[in-house]
Coordinates of C-alpha atoms in Angstrom, one line a residue:
Chain A
M1145 CA -45.8 -75.6 -32.1
S1146 CA -45.5 -79.3 -32.8
N1147 CA -47.6 -80.7 -35.6
N1148 CA -48.4 -84.3 -34.5
T1149 CA -50.3 -85.5 -37.5
D1150 CA -49.2 -89.2 -37.1
S1151 CA -52.1 -90.0 -34.8
I1152 CA -54.6 -88.5 -37.2
D1153 CA -56.1 -91.2 -39.5
I1154 CA -58.0 -88.7 -41.6
D1155 CA -59.6 -91.3 -43.9
Y1156 CA -61.1 -93.1 -40.9
L1157 CA -62.3 -89.9 -39.2
A1158 CA -63.9 -88.8 -42.4
Y1159 CA -65.7 -92.1 -42.7
L1160 CA -66.9 -91.9 -39.1
A1161 CA -68.1 -88.4 -39.7
R1162 CA -69.7 -89.3 -43.0
L1163 CA -67.8 -86.7 -44.9
E1164 CA -66.3 -87.1 -48.3
L1165 CA -63.0 -85.1 -48.6
S1166 CA -60.8 -84.5 -51.6
D1167 CA -57.1 -85.3 -51.2
A1168 CA -56.3 -81.6 -50.9
E1169 CA -58.9 -81.2 -48.1
K1170 CA -57.6 -84.3 -46.3
E1171 CA -54.1 -82.9 -46.3
K1172 CA -55.2 -79.4 -45.2
F1173 CA -57.5 -80.6 -42.4
K1174 CA -54.9 -83.1 -41.2
N1175 CA -52.3 -80.3 -40.9
Q1176 CA -54.7 -77.8 -39.4
I1177 CA -56.0 -80.2 -36.8
G1178 CA -52.5 -81.4 -35.9
N1179 CA -51.6 -77.8 -35.3
I1180 CA -54.6 -77.2 -33.1
L1181 CA -54.0 -80.4 -31.1
G1182 CA -50.3 -79.5 -30.6
H1183 CA -51.5 -76.3 -29.0
F1184 CA -53.6 -78.2 -26.6
K1185 CA -50.8 -80.3 -25.1
E1186 CA -50.7 -78.2 -21.9
L1187 CA -54.0 -79.7 -21.0
Q1188 CA -52.4 -83.1 -20.5
E1189 CA -50.1 -81.6 -17.8
I1190 CA -53.0 -80.5 -15.5
N1191 CA -53.6 -82.7 -12.6
T1192 CA -57.2 -83.8 -12.6
D1193 CA -57.0 -86.8 -10.3
G1194 CA -60.2 -87.2 -8.4
I1195 CA -62.0 -84.4 -10.3
E1196 CA -65.4 -85.3 -11.7
A1197 CA -66.1 -84.6 -15.4
L1198 CA -68.4 -81.7 -15.9
A1199 CA -70.7 -82.4 -18.8
H1200 CA -73.2 -79.7 -17.9
P1201 CA -72.6 -76.5 -16.0
F1202 CA -75.8 -76.7 -13.9
P1203 CA -77.1 -80.3 -14.2
S1204 CA -80.7 -81.0 -13.6
Y1205 CA -81.5 -84.6 -12.5
N1206 CA -84.5 -86.7 -13.2
V1207 CA -86.3 -84.3 -15.4
W1208 CA -89.5 -86.1 -16.1
A1209 CA -92.3 -85.5 -18.6
E1210 CA -95.9 -86.4 -17.8
D1211 CA -97.2 -89.4 -19.8
E1212 CA -99.6 -87.2 -21.7
I1213 CA -100.2 -86.9 -25.4
Q1214 CA -98.8 -83.7 -26.7
Q1215 CA -99.5 -82.0 -30.0
G1216 CA -97.1 -83.3 -32.6
F1217 CA -96.5 -82.7 -36.3
T1218 CA -98.9 -83.9 -39.0
P1219 CA -97.2 -86.1 -41.6
E1220 CA -97.4 -83.1 -44.0
E1221 CA -95.6 -80.9 -41.6
A1222 CA -93.0 -83.5 -40.7
L1223 CA -92.2 -84.1 -44.4
M1224 CA -92.4 -80.5 -45.6
N1225 CA -88.6 -80.3 -46.1
A1226 CA -88.1 -83.8 -47.4
P1227 CA -85.8 -83.9 -50.5
E1228 CA -88.1 -86.6 -51.9
K1229 CA -91.4 -88.0 -50.7
K1230 CA -94.3 -90.1 -51.9
D1231 CA -97.6 -90.9 -50.2
N1232 CA -96.6 -89.3 -46.9
E1233 CA -93.4 -91.3 -46.8
L1234 CA -89.7 -90.3 -47.2
V1235 CA -88.1 -91.7 -50.3
V1236 CA -84.5 -92.7 -49.7
P1237 CA -81.8 -94.4 -51.9
Q1238 CA -81.8 -98.2 -51.8
V1239 CA -80.3 -99.6 -48.6
V1240 CA -81.0 -103.3 -48.9
E1241 CA -79.9 -105.3 -51.9
Chain B
M580 CA -91.3 -34.7 -31.4
D581 CA -89.0 -35.2 -34.3
K582 CA -90.1 -38.1 -36.3
T583 CA -87.4 -38.1 -38.8
A584 CA -85.9 -41.5 -39.4
S585 CA -82.4 -40.6 -38.4
D586 CA -83.8 -39.7 -35.0
I587 CA -85.8 -42.9 -34.5
I588 CA -83.4 -45.5 -35.6
F589 CA -81.0 -45.1 -32.8
K590 CA -83.5 -44.8 -30.0
S591 CA -83.6 -47.4 -27.2
C592 CA -86.6 -49.7 -27.1
G593 CA -87.8 -47.9 -23.9
E594 CA -87.9 -44.6 -25.8
L595 CA -89.7 -46.3 -28.8
E596 CA -92.3 -47.8 -26.3
K597 CA -93.0 -44.2 -25.0
L598 CA -93.4 -42.9 -28.6
L599 CA -95.8 -45.8 -29.3
D600 CA -97.8 -45.3 -26.1
S601 CA -98.2 -41.6 -26.6
K602 CA -99.4 -42.2 -30.1
Q603 CA -96.6 -40.1 -31.6
I604 CA -95.8 -42.9 -34.0
S605 CA -97.5 -46.1 -35.0
S606 CA -95.9 -49.6 -35.0
V607 CA -96.4 -49.7 -38.8
E608 CA -94.6 -46.4 -39.2
L609 CA -91.9 -47.5 -36.9
L610 CA -91.3 -50.8 -38.8
N611 CA -91.3 -49.0 -42.1
I612 CA -88.6 -46.7 -40.9
F613 CA -86.4 -49.6 -39.9
I614 CA -87.2 -51.5 -43.2
K615 CA -86.2 -48.4 -45.2
R616 CA -83.0 -48.0 -43.1
A617 CA -82.1 -51.7 -43.7
K618 CA -82.8 -51.5 -47.4
E619 CA -80.6 -48.4 -47.7
T620 CA -77.7 -49.7 -45.7
D621 CA -77.6 -53.4 -46.0
D622 CA -75.9 -53.4 -49.4
R623 CA -72.9 -52.3 -47.4
V624 CA -73.4 -53.9 -44.0
G625 CA -74.8 -57.3 -45.2
A626 CA -76.5 -58.1 -41.8
F627 CA -79.7 -59.6 -43.1
L628 CA -80.2 -62.8 -45.0
T629 CA -83.8 -62.0 -45.6
F630 CA -86.7 -59.7 -44.5
Y631 CA -90.4 -60.8 -44.1
E632 CA -92.0 -57.5 -44.8
K633 CA -95.6 -58.4 -45.4
E634 CA -96.0 -60.6 -42.4
A635 CA -94.2 -58.2 -40.2
L636 CA -96.3 -55.2 -41.3
A637 CA -99.4 -57.3 -40.6
D638 CA -98.1 -58.0 -37.1
A639 CA -97.3 -54.3 -36.6
E640 CA -100.9 -53.4 -37.7
A641 CA -102.3 -55.9 -35.2
S642 CA -100.1 -54.3 -32.5
D643 CA -101.5 -50.8 -33.4
K644 CA -105.1 -52.2 -33.2
R645 CA -104.3 -53.6 -29.7
R646 CA -102.8 -50.4 -28.5
A647 CA -105.9 -48.4 -29.8
K648 CA -108.1 -50.7 -27.7
G649 CA -105.8 -50.3 -24.7
E650 CA -104.8 -53.9 -24.9
K651 CA -101.0 -53.5 -25.0
L652 CA -99.4 -56.9 -24.4
S653 CA -96.0 -55.9 -23.0
A654 CA -93.1 -53.4 -23.2
L655 CA -92.2 -55.1 -26.5
D656 CA -95.6 -54.7 -28.1
G657 CA -95.0 -53.2 -31.6
I658 CA -91.3 -53.2 -31.3
P659 CA -89.3 -54.7 -34.2
V660 CA -86.9 -57.6 -33.3
S661 CA -84.7 -59.4 -35.7
I662 CA -83.6 -63.0 -35.3
K663 CA -80.3 -64.8 -35.9
D664 CA -81.0 -67.4 -38.6
I665 CA -80.5 -70.3 -36.2
I666 CA -83.7 -70.0 -34.2
S667 CA -86.8 -71.6 -35.5
E668 CA -89.6 -69.4 -36.7
K669 CA -92.6 -71.2 -38.2
G670 CA -92.9 -70.7 -41.9
K671 CA -89.6 -68.9 -42.2
Q672 CA -86.1 -70.0 -43.3
L673 CA -83.6 -71.6 -40.9
T674 CA -80.4 -71.8 -42.9
C675 CA -77.9 -71.5 -40.0
A676 CA -76.0 -69.8 -42.8
S677 CA -75.3 -73.2 -44.4
R678 CA -76.0 -74.6 -47.8
I679 CA -77.1 -77.8 -46.2
L680 CA -80.2 -76.0 -45.0
K681 CA -80.6 -73.5 -47.7
D682 CA -84.2 -74.5 -48.6
Y683 CA -85.3 -75.5 -45.1
V684 CA -88.5 -73.9 -43.8
S685 CA -89.3 -74.3 -40.1
P686 CA -92.4 -76.2 -39.3
Y687 CA -92.6 -74.8 -35.7
N688 CA -91.7 -71.8 -33.5
G689 CA -88.9 -72.1 -31.0
T690 CA -89.9 -71.2 -27.4
V691 CA -88.2 -67.7 -27.5
I692 CA -90.2 -67.0 -30.7
E693 CA -93.5 -68.0 -29.1
K694 CA -92.7 -65.8 -26.1
L695 CA -91.8 -62.8 -28.3
K696 CA -95.0 -63.2 -30.3
S697 CA -97.0 -63.4 -27.0
A698 CA -95.3 -60.2 -26.0
G699 CA -96.4 -58.6 -29.2
A700 CA -92.9 -58.1 -30.7
V701 CA -92.8 -57.6 -34.4
L702 CA -90.4 -60.3 -35.8
W703 CA -89.2 -59.2 -39.2
G704 CA -85.8 -60.4 -40.4
R705 CA -83.4 -63.3 -40.4
L706 CA -79.8 -62.3 -39.7
N707 CA -76.5 -63.5 -41.0
M708 CA -74.1 -65.5 -38.9
D709 CA -71.1 -67.9 -39.1
E710 CA -72.2 -71.2 -40.4
F711 CA -73.8 -73.2 -37.6
A712 CA -72.5 -70.6 -35.2
M713 CA -68.9 -71.7 -35.7
G714 CA -66.7 -68.7 -36.0
S715 CA -65.8 -65.3 -34.6
S716 CA -66.2 -63.1 -37.7
T717 CA -69.3 -64.1 -39.6
E718 CA -66.9 -64.9 -42.5
T719 CA -67.9 -68.6 -42.6
S720 CA -71.5 -67.9 -43.6
A721 CA -72.2 -69.8 -46.8
F722 CA -74.2 -66.9 -48.3
K723 CA -72.6 -63.5 -47.6
K724 CA -70.2 -61.6 -45.4
T725 CA -71.4 -59.0 -42.9
Y726 CA -69.3 -55.9 -42.4
N727 CA -68.7 -53.8 -39.3
P728 CA -70.9 -50.6 -39.5
W729 CA -68.1 -48.6 -37.8
N730 CA -65.6 -49.6 -40.5
L731 CA -66.8 -51.5 -43.5
A732 CA -63.3 -53.1 -44.0
K733 CA -63.6 -54.9 -40.7
T734 CA -65.6 -57.8 -39.5
P735 CA -68.4 -57.3 -37.0
G736 CA -67.2 -60.3 -35.0
G737 CA -69.2 -63.5 -34.8
S738 CA -70.9 -65.8 -34.8
S739 CA -73.8 -63.4 -34.2
G740 CA -72.3 -60.8 -36.5
G741 CA -75.5 -60.0 -38.4
S742 CA -77.4 -59.5 -35.1
A743 CA -74.8 -57.1 -33.8
A744 CA -74.2 -55.2 -37.0
S745 CA -77.9 -54.6 -37.6
V746 CA -78.5 -53.0 -34.2
A747 CA -75.3 -51.0 -34.5
A748 CA -76.3 -49.7 -37.9
G749 CA -79.8 -48.7 -36.7
Q750 CA -81.5 -51.2 -38.9
T751 CA -83.4 -52.8 -36.0
P752 CA -83.7 -51.7 -32.4
L753 CA -83.3 -55.2 -30.9
S754 CA -82.1 -58.6 -32.1
L755 CA -81.5 -62.1 -30.8
G756 CA -78.2 -63.9 -31.1
T757 CA -76.7 -67.0 -29.6
D758 CA -73.5 -67.5 -27.6
T759 CA -71.6 -70.7 -27.3
G760 CA -68.0 -69.3 -26.8
G761 CA -68.6 -65.6 -26.9
S762 CA -70.8 -65.2 -30.0
I763 CA -73.0 -62.5 -28.5
R764 CA -70.4 -60.7 -26.3
Q765 CA -67.6 -60.5 -28.9
P766 CA -69.7 -59.0 -31.7
A767 CA -71.4 -56.7 -29.2
S768 CA -68.0 -55.4 -28.3
H769 CA -66.8 -55.0 -31.9
C770 CA -70.0 -53.2 -32.9
G771 CA -70.2 -50.9 -29.9
I772 CA -73.5 -52.2 -28.6
T773 CA -74.7 -54.2 -25.6
G774 CA -75.2 -58.0 -25.6
L775 CA -75.9 -60.5 -22.9
K776 CA -75.4 -64.3 -22.6
P777 CA -77.7 -65.6 -19.9
T778 CA -76.8 -68.3 -17.3
Y779 CA -76.9 -71.7 -18.9
G780 CA -80.5 -72.9 -18.6
L781 CA -82.2 -69.5 -18.2
V782 CA -83.5 -69.3 -21.7
S783 CA -85.0 -72.3 -23.4
R784 CA -83.0 -73.9 -26.3
Y785 CA -86.1 -75.5 -27.8
G786 CA -86.1 -74.3 -31.4
L787 CA -82.4 -73.5 -31.4
A788 CA -80.4 -75.5 -33.9
A789 CA -77.8 -77.0 -31.6
F790 CA -74.1 -76.5 -31.9
A791 CA -72.7 -77.4 -28.5
S792 CA -75.6 -78.4 -26.2
S793 CA -73.8 -77.8 -22.9
L794 CA -72.6 -74.3 -24.0
D795 CA -75.3 -72.8 -26.3
Q796 CA -77.6 -70.0 -25.0
I797 CA -79.8 -67.5 -26.8
G798 CA -79.5 -63.9 -25.7
P799 CA -80.4 -60.3 -26.4
F800 CA -78.6 -57.4 -28.3
G801 CA -79.8 -53.9 -27.7
R802 CA -78.6 -50.3 -27.7
S803 CA -78.4 -50.2 -23.9
V804 CA -78.3 -52.3 -20.8
R805 CA -82.0 -51.6 -20.2
D806 CA -82.9 -52.8 -23.7
C807 CA -81.2 -56.1 -23.0
A808 CA -83.0 -56.3 -19.7
V809 CA -86.4 -55.9 -21.4
L810 CA -85.6 -58.5 -24.1
L811 CA -84.1 -60.9 -21.7
K812 CA -87.3 -60.8 -19.5
A813 CA -89.4 -61.6 -22.5
I814 CA -87.4 -64.7 -23.5
A815 CA -86.3 -66.2 -20.2
G816 CA -88.1 -68.9 -18.2
H817 CA -88.4 -72.6 -17.6
D818 CA -89.6 -74.7 -20.6
F819 CA -90.6 -78.3 -20.2
R820 CA -89.6 -78.9 -23.8
D821 CA -85.9 -78.1 -22.9
S822 CA -84.8 -80.6 -20.2
T823 CA -81.7 -78.4 -19.5
S824 CA -83.9 -75.4 -18.8
Y825 CA -83.8 -74.3 -15.2
K826 CA -86.8 -73.7 -12.9
V827 CA -86.0 -70.3 -11.5
N828 CA -88.0 -67.2 -10.9
I829 CA -87.5 -64.5 -13.6
P830 CA -87.4 -61.0 -12.1
D831 CA -88.5 -57.9 -14.0
Y832 CA -84.9 -57.0 -14.9
A833 CA -85.8 -53.6 -16.3
K834 CA -87.8 -52.7 -13.3
D835 CA -84.8 -53.6 -11.1
L836 CA -82.7 -51.3 -13.2
D837 CA -85.1 -48.4 -13.0
A838 CA -85.3 -48.9 -9.2
L839 CA -81.5 -49.0 -8.8
P840 CA -80.7 -46.6 -6.0
A841 CA -77.9 -44.1 -6.6
S842 CA -76.2 -45.4 -3.4
K843 CA -75.9 -49.0 -4.4
T844 CA -72.3 -50.2 -5.0
F845 CA -70.7 -53.5 -6.0
K846 CA -67.8 -55.7 -5.1
I847 CA -66.0 -56.1 -8.4
G848 CA -63.3 -58.7 -9.1
I849 CA -60.5 -57.9 -11.6
P850 CA -58.7 -61.1 -12.7
K851 CA -55.1 -60.3 -13.3
E852 CA -54.7 -63.0 -16.0
Y853 CA -57.1 -61.2 -18.3
F854 CA -54.8 -58.1 -18.3
A855 CA -51.6 -59.9 -19.2
E856 CA -49.6 -59.7 -22.4
G857 CA -51.6 -60.2 -25.6
L858 CA -54.2 -57.5 -24.6
S859 CA -54.2 -54.5 -26.9
Q860 CA -53.0 -51.4 -25.2
E861 CA -56.0 -49.3 -26.2
I862 CA -58.4 -51.8 -24.8
R863 CA -56.4 -52.1 -21.6
E864 CA -56.6 -48.3 -21.1
A865 CA -60.3 -48.1 -21.8
V866 CA -61.2 -50.9 -19.4
E867 CA -58.8 -49.6 -16.7
K868 CA -60.5 -46.3 -17.0
A869 CA -63.9 -48.0 -16.4
I870 CA -62.5 -49.8 -13.3
Q871 CA -61.3 -46.4 -12.0
F872 CA -64.9 -45.1 -12.5
Y873 CA -66.4 -47.9 -10.4
K874 CA -63.8 -47.3 -7.7
K875 CA -64.4 -43.6 -7.7
K876 CA -68.1 -44.2 -7.2
G877 CA -67.5 -46.3 -4.1
C878 CA -67.3 -49.8 -5.5
V879 CA -64.8 -52.2 -3.9
I880 CA -62.3 -53.3 -6.5
Q881 CA -60.5 -56.5 -5.7
T882 CA -57.8 -58.2 -7.7
I883 CA -58.5 -61.9 -8.1
S884 CA -56.8 -64.8 -9.8
L885 CA -58.4 -66.9 -12.5
E886 CA -55.3 -68.7 -13.7
K887 CA -57.3 -71.5 -15.4
V888 CA -58.2 -69.0 -18.2
S889 CA -55.1 -70.2 -20.1
L890 CA -56.8 -73.6 -20.3
A891 CA -60.1 -72.2 -21.6
V892 CA -59.3 -72.3 -25.3
P893 CA -58.1 -75.9 -25.5
T894 CA -60.9 -77.1 -23.2
Y895 CA -63.5 -75.4 -25.3
Y896 CA -62.0 -76.4 -28.6
I897 CA -62.2 -80.0 -27.5
I898 CA -65.7 -80.0 -25.9
A899 CA -67.5 -77.8 -28.4
P900 CA -66.4 -79.6 -31.6
A901 CA -67.1 -82.9 -29.8
E902 CA -70.6 -81.9 -29.1
A903 CA -71.0 -80.4 -32.5
S904 CA -69.9 -83.6 -34.2
S905 CA -72.7 -85.3 -32.5
N906 CA -75.3 -82.5 -33.0
L907 CA -74.5 -82.1 -36.7
A908 CA -74.9 -85.8 -37.4
R909 CA -78.6 -85.1 -38.0
Y910 CA -77.8 -83.1 -41.2
D911 CA -77.7 -86.3 -43.2
G912 CA -79.2 -85.7 -46.6
I913 CA -82.2 -87.9 -45.7
R914 CA -85.1 -86.1 -44.0
Y915 CA -84.9 -82.3 -44.3
T916 CA -81.6 -81.2 -45.7
H917 CA -79.9 -80.8 -49.1
R918 CA -79.5 -84.2 -50.7
S919 CA -76.7 -84.8 -53.1
K920 CA -77.8 -85.6 -56.6
K921 CA -74.7 -87.6 -57.1
A922 CA -75.4 -90.2 -54.4
T923 CA -76.4 -93.6 -55.5
N924 CA -76.3 -95.6 -52.2
A925 CA -76.9 -95.1 -48.5
I926 CA -73.4 -94.3 -47.3
D927 CA -72.8 -92.1 -50.3
V928 CA -75.9 -90.0 -49.7
F929 CA -74.7 -89.1 -46.2
A930 CA -71.1 -88.3 -47.2
K931 CA -71.9 -86.5 -50.4
S932 CA -74.8 -84.5 -49.1
R933 CA -72.8 -83.4 -46.0
S934 CA -69.7 -82.6 -48.0
E935 CA -71.6 -80.5 -50.5
G936 CA -73.6 -78.8 -47.8
F937 CA -71.0 -78.0 -45.1
G938 CA -68.3 -75.3 -45.3
D939 CA -64.7 -75.8 -44.3
E940 CA -64.9 -74.6 -40.7
V941 CA -67.9 -76.9 -40.0
K942 CA -66.0 -79.9 -41.5
R943 CA -62.9 -79.0 -39.6
R944 CA -64.8 -78.9 -36.3
I945 CA -66.7 -82.1 -37.0
I946 CA -63.4 -83.9 -37.8
L947 CA -61.7 -82.5 -34.7
G948 CA -64.7 -83.5 -32.6
T949 CA -64.8 -87.0 -34.1
Y950 CA -61.1 -87.3 -33.3
V951 CA -61.3 -86.4 -29.7
L952 CA -64.3 -88.7 -29.1
N953 CA -62.7 -91.6 -30.9
S954 CA -61.9 -94.5 -28.7
G955 CA -58.2 -94.4 -27.8
Y956 CA -58.3 -90.6 -27.5
Y957 CA -61.5 -90.1 -25.6
D958 CA -59.8 -90.2 -22.1
A959 CA -56.8 -88.0 -23.1
F960 CA -58.9 -85.3 -24.7
Y961 CA -62.6 -85.2 -24.1
L962 CA -62.7 -86.6 -20.6
K963 CA -59.7 -84.6 -19.6
A964 CA -61.3 -81.4 -21.0
Q965 CA -64.5 -82.1 -19.0
R966 CA -62.4 -82.5 -15.8
V967 CA -60.6 -79.2 -16.5
R968 CA -64.0 -77.7 -17.1
S969 CA -64.9 -78.6 -13.5
L970 CA -61.7 -76.9 -12.4
I971 CA -62.5 -73.7 -14.4
R972 CA -66.0 -73.5 -12.9
A973 CA -64.8 -74.2 -9.4
E974 CA -62.3 -71.3 -9.8
F975 CA -65.1 -68.9 -10.8
M976 CA -67.3 -70.0 -7.9
K977 CA -64.5 -69.5 -5.4
A978 CA -64.0 -66.0 -6.7
F979 CA -67.7 -65.2 -6.3
E980 CA -67.4 -66.0 -2.6
S981 CA -65.8 -62.6 -2.2
V982 CA -67.0 -60.5 -5.2
D983 CA -70.4 -59.9 -6.8
V984 CA -69.3 -59.3 -10.4
I985 CA -66.1 -59.9 -12.4
L986 CA -64.9 -57.3 -14.9
T987 CA -62.6 -58.0 -17.8
P988 CA -62.0 -56.8 -21.4
T989 CA -64.4 -58.6 -23.8
V990 CA -61.8 -59.3 -26.4
P991 CA -58.0 -59.1 -26.6
N992 CA -58.0 -57.1 -29.9
V993 CA -60.5 -54.8 -31.6
A994 CA -62.4 -55.7 -34.8
F995 CA -60.0 -57.1 -37.4
N996 CA -60.1 -56.8 -41.2
V997 CA -62.2 -59.2 -43.3
G998 CA -59.9 -62.0 -44.5
E999 CA -57.2 -61.2 -41.9
K1000 CA -57.7 -64.4 -39.8
S1001 CA -59.9 -66.5 -42.0
S1002 CA -57.0 -68.8 -43.2
D1003 CA -55.6 -69.3 -39.7
P1004 CA -58.1 -71.3 -37.6
L1005 CA -56.0 -71.1 -34.4
A1006 CA -55.6 -67.3 -34.6
M1007 CA -59.4 -67.0 -34.9
Y1008 CA -59.9 -69.3 -31.9
L1009 CA -57.6 -67.2 -29.7
E1010 CA -60.0 -64.2 -30.2
D1011 CA -62.4 -66.0 -27.9
L1012 CA -59.9 -66.0 -25.0
Y1013 CA -61.8 -63.9 -22.5
T1014 CA -65.3 -65.0 -23.3
I1015 CA -65.0 -68.8 -23.6
S1016 CA -64.5 -69.7 -19.9
V1017 CA -67.8 -68.0 -19.1
N1018 CA -69.7 -70.6 -21.3
L1019 CA -67.7 -73.4 -19.8
A1020 CA -68.7 -72.4 -16.3
G1021 CA -72.3 -71.7 -17.5
L1022 CA -72.3 -68.2 -16.0
P1023 CA -74.1 -65.1 -17.2
G1024 CA -71.9 -62.6 -19.1
M1025 CA -72.4 -59.4 -21.0
S1026 CA -70.5 -56.9 -23.0
L1027 CA -71.2 -53.1 -23.0
P1028 CA -69.4 -50.3 -24.8
C1029 CA -66.7 -48.5 -22.7
G1030 CA -64.6 -46.6 -25.2
F1031 CA -63.2 -46.2 -28.7
T1032 CA -59.8 -46.6 -30.3
K1033 CA -58.2 -43.6 -31.9
D1034 CA -59.5 -45.1 -35.2
K1035 CA -63.0 -44.9 -33.8
L1036 CA -63.4 -48.7 -33.4
P1037 CA -65.6 -49.7 -30.4
I1038 CA -64.2 -51.2 -27.2
G1039 CA -66.3 -53.3 -24.9
M1040 CA -65.9 -54.5 -21.4
Q1041 CA -67.2 -57.8 -20.1
L1042 CA -69.1 -58.3 -16.9
I1043 CA -69.5 -61.8 -15.5
G1044 CA -72.1 -62.6 -12.9
K1045 CA -73.1 -65.3 -10.5
P1046 CA -75.4 -68.0 -11.8
Y1047 CA -79.0 -66.9 -12.3
E1048 CA -78.2 -63.4 -10.9
E1049 CA -78.7 -61.5 -14.2
S1050 CA -80.4 -58.7 -12.2
A1051 CA -77.2 -57.9 -10.3
L1052 CA -75.1 -58.2 -13.4
L1053 CA -77.4 -55.8 -15.4
Q1054 CA -77.5 -53.4 -12.4
C1055 CA -73.7 -53.3 -12.3
A1056 CA -73.6 -52.6 -16.1
H1057 CA -76.3 -49.9 -15.8
F1058 CA -74.3 -48.3 -13.0
F1059 CA -71.5 -47.6 -15.5
E1060 CA -73.7 -46.8 -18.5
R1061 CA -75.9 -44.2 -16.9
E1062 CA -72.9 -41.9 -16.5
H1063 CA -71.3 -42.5 -19.8
D1064 CA -72.6 -42.1 -23.4
F1065 CA -70.5 -44.6 -25.4
H1066 CA -73.7 -46.6 -26.0
R1067 CA -75.3 -43.5 -27.6
Q1068 CA -72.7 -43.2 -30.2
H1069 CA -73.4 -44.7 -33.6
P1070 CA -71.6 -45.1 -36.9
T1071 CA -72.3 -42.9 -39.9
L1072 CA -73.4 -44.9 -42.9

């Protein structure tokens, strides 16, 4: 089973996924994912010319909602699991300098 | 009637309904029996993350009052049902077995919960699972392991391991699980009970914490085919809040079963690729015996070919992690999850919170999903997998032109030891070989018990049906079950 880890830029992927990984974790995941992807090489050999991609097994088209006001959350309900809140607002770390 | 607990805890929900209707037992008494059983056995089984005793007893009392007034709501009125900790119940935890949601309390009920409450079901516990439904053994739960009631050294399967184990152990008569790649059917098989994954879109996903949105479905676990039919009827149906939910008439599945004529037979397809090497000999023998039963009773048995099954694992393990990497982006440390105390700026708060909150399997799948969706690799992996998915579904639909139901083993191997596969992700993924393609094709599938190994481990067989034809699927399963008693066996704990 080939282990093609060359194409796996683990630092970049971790950044995209907003995950912070230790060096040991980076090495481990890189190898495991390389192993998994190597196993999937047979997929490349399948002829899929002219075959449409299937995103959903039974697609529904044009699913509309009526333009009617529906019951929503109160601010208290919406914030009930907030790590930090003040005056019905979510408190977050500083974003803008 | 014998009201001893040991007699009650392994009864089907139909039998429990009769006891309640004939006033031989009250819903409160019934619930207390199951609570006691759970408390006595869960130190060893580990199925539950938490109970909600007080609320549940209040619901049971309300059910008894309704019954006394002749106002029974449904077949499920007063029947205890436990819920996989991935479906939103207002005021209750929703951890998804993850540290990132360990303190989360749901502000709303998912649609299936609303429906069960309207039916009068008594919802009383939150069940253990693999973290974010990613796994086949319930070992990736951040909080505890669940053990197979038939052999406590073994896993119950996963990701709905708690849901399956609790029914198998007689802790609850019914439970809800979810199935994205086999997570209802595989644990049902390992735990010797019945579990069903509905056609994609039959059951609303509103309130289900999403793992892979084009594959996830909520489904029932029960002690019999009929139990699953009753629970499925209660939760199925179009929901405007889930835009992937399908507008289709929901028959009374249990009534269809009760009315199944003795003379009705089925055309059953047996895909030869599911009986190739890699399948355990004991499973092969049990399933082949079941096929002989169907044949003897007048069913037409037809060998079919589903050769794309070899592509199911790579196709799934590209599509599901890709969708998961998108769905799990919402667990960001900002609005409702664990937030790292070590974060000092915006990027940090995401990365640190997520890294502290997610376990290894979740991280691995997010990274894998991010990789295959990455520009440069998108065409080669994700788009390719979606095209192969088309081919897989087309192959099933072609087979259904000549058969009503497809019969396969549920899993290639019986329940494995805790720790045996947890360090080899690929070996774990291959456990899903027979179940995965059913999710890719969006078809209904179920597992029912059809034998035991010489070590008394349960063996299940899988039945796969045509889209939205759960009635025929359940009937075909019932046809087998009514002349066997594998489903009446239970472990000694």
